[in-house]
Short mmCIF file of C-alpha atoms in Angstrom, two decimals:
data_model
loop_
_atom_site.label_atom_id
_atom_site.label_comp_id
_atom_site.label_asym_id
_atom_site.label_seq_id
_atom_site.Cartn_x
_atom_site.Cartn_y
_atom_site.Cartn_z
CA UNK I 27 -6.84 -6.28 -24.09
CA UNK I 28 -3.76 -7.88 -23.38
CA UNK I 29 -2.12 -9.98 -20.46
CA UNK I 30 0.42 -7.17 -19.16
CA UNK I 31 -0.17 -4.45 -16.43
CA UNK I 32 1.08 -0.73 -17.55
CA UNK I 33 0.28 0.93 -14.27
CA UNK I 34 0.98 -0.87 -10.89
CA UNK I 35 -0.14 0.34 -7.65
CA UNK I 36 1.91 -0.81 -4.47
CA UNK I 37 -0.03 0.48 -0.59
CA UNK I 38 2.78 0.59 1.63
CA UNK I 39 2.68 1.51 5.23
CA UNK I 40 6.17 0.95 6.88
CA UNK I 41 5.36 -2.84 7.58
CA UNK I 42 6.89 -5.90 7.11
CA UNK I 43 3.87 -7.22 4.58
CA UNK I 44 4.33 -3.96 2.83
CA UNK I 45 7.88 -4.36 2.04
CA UNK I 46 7.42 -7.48 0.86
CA UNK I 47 4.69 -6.48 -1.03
CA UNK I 48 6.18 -3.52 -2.75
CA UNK I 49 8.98 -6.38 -3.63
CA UNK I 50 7.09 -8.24 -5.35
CA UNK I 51 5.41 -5.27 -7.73
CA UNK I 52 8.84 -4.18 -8.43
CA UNK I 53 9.07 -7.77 -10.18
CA UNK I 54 6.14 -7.44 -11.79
CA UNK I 55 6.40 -4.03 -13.07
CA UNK I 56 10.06 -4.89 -14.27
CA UNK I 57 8.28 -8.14 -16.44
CA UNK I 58 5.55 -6.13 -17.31
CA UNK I 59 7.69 -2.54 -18.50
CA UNK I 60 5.40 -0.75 -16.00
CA UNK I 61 4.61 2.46 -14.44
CA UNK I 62 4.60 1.87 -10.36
CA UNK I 63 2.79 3.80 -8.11
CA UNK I 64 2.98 3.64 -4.43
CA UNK I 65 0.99 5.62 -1.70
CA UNK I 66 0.13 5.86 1.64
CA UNK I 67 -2.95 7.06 3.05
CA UNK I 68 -2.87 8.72 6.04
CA UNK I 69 -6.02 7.61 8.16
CA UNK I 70 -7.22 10.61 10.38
CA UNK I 71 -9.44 8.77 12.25
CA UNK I 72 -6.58 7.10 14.38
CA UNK I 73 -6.41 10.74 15.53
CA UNK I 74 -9.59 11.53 16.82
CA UNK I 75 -8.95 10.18 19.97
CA UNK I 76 -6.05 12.13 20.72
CA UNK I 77 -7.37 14.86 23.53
CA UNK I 78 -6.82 18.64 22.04
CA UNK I 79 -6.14 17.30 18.81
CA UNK I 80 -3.62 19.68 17.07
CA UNK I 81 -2.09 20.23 13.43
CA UNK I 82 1.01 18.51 14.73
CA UNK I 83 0.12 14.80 14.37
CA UNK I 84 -1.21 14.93 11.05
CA UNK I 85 1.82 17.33 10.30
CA UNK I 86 4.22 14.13 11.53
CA UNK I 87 2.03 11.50 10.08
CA UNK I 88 2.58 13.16 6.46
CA UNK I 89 6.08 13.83 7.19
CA UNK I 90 6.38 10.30 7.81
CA UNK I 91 4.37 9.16 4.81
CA UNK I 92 6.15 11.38 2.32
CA UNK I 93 10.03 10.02 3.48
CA UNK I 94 8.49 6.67 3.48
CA UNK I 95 7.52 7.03 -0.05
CA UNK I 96 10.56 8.62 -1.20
CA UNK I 97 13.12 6.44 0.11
CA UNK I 98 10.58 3.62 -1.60
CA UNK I 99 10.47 5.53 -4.95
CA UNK I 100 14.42 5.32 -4.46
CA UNK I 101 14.20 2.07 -4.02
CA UNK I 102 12.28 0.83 -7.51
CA UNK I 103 14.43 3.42 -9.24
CA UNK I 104 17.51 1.82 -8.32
CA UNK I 105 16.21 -1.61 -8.95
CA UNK I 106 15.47 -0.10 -12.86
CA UNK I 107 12.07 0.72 -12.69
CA UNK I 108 11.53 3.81 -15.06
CA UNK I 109 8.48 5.24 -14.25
CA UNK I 110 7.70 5.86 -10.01
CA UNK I 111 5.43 8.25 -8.63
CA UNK I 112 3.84 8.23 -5.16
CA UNK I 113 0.59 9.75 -3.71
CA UNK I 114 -0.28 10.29 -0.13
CA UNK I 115 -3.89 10.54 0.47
CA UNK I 116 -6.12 11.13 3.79
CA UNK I 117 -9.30 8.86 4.76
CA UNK I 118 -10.02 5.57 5.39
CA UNK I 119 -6.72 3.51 3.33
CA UNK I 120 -9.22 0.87 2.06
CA UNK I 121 -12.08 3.23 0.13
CA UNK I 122 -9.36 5.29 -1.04
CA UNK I 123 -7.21 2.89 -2.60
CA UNK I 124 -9.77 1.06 -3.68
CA UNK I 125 -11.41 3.66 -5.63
CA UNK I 126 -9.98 7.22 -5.77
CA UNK I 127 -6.48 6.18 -5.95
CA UNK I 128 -6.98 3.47 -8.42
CA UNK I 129 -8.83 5.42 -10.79
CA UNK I 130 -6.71 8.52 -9.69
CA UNK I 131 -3.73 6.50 -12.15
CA UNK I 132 -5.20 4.73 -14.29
CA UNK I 133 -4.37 1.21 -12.31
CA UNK I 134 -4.89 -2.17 -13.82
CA UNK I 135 -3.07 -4.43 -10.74
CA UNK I 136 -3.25 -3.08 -6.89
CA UNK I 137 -0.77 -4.85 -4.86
CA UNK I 138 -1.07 -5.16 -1.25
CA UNK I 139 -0.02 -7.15 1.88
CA UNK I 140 -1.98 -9.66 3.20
CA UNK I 141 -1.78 -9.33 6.99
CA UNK I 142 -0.88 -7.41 10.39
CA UNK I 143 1.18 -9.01 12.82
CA UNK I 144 -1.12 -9.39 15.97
CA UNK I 145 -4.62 -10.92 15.92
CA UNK I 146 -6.19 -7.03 15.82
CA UNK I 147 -3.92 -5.90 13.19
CA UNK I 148 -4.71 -8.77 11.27
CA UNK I 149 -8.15 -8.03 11.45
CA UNK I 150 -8.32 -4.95 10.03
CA UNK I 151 -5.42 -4.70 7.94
CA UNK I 152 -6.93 -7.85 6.66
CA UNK I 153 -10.15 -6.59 6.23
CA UNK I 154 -8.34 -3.62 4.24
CA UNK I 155 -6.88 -5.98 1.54
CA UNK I 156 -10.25 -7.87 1.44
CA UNK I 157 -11.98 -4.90 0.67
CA UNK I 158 -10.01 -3.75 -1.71
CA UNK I 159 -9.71 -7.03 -3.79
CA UNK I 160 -13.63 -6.76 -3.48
CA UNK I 161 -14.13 -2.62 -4.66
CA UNK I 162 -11.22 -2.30 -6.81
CA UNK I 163 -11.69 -1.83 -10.82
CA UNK I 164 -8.57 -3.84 -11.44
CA UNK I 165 -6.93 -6.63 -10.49
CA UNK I 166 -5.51 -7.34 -7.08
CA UNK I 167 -3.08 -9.36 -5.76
CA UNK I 168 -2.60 -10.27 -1.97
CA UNK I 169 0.77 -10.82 -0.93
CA UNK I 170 1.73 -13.10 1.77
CA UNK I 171 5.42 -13.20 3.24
CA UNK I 172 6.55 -16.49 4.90
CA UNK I 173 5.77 -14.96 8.35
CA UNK I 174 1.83 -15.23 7.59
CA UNK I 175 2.51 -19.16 6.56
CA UNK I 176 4.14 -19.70 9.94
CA UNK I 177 0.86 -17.51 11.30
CA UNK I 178 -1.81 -19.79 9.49
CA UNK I 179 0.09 -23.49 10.46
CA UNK I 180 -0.40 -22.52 14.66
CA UNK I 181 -4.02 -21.97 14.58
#
């Protein structure tokens, strides 16, 4: 087994920490003459709040997800990468990516943000990337953008 990654897989979500993420596995996948994957999976359970809940939201929440995903795939093409593809999956984000999505392409490096912006979206978009750097099959690697430094150093 050898120390390169063929297929990369990049969550992004139309944050900040997923930009930068998805930054960062174009460099790798350019190093490593990769295949890069990115998805987005849309989690119906924000939803199920929403009174008379209709085919609309999930209609505009895919919608989003697949322009998201192509103006990303866009993206890595332009910056050389040879090989993109994108999924968009429904469920919880950190079960699927952790396990159907990864085995779904073969993955051997997941690369995800590290954190929300508020103290509630860094709790559970944190506890997303833990979970997945605890379930996957592969590799993962936790990026952190200079605004999570700035984060850490007030508390």
């Amino acid at each position: 087994m050898g120390l390169t990654y063929k297929n990369i897989l990049v969550a992004v979500d139309g944050s900040k920490q997923a930009a930068w993420a998805f930054k960062k596995a174009i460099e790798i996948a350019k190093r490593n003459d990769a295949k890069l994957f990115l998805t987005h999976v849309i989690d119906l359970r924000t939803f199920a709040s929403v009174e008379a809940y209709d085919r609309t939201i999930s209609e505009r929440a895919t919608e989003f997800a697949q322009e998201l995903l192509e103006s990303y795939k866009h993206d890595a093409l332009e910056a050389g990468i040879k090989e993109v593809d994108f999924a968009i999956d429904y469920g919880s984000p950190k079960v699927k990516i952790a396990k159907d999505i990864a085995k779904k392409f073969d993955v051997d490096l997941i690369v995800c943000g590290a954190t929300g912006m508020n103290a509630v979206e860094r709790f559970f978009i944190g506890s997303v990337s833990e979970h997945i750097a605890r379930y996957a099959p592969c590799d993962v690697m936790i990026i952190r953008t200079e605004k999570d430094e700035e984060v850490e150093e007030d508390v």
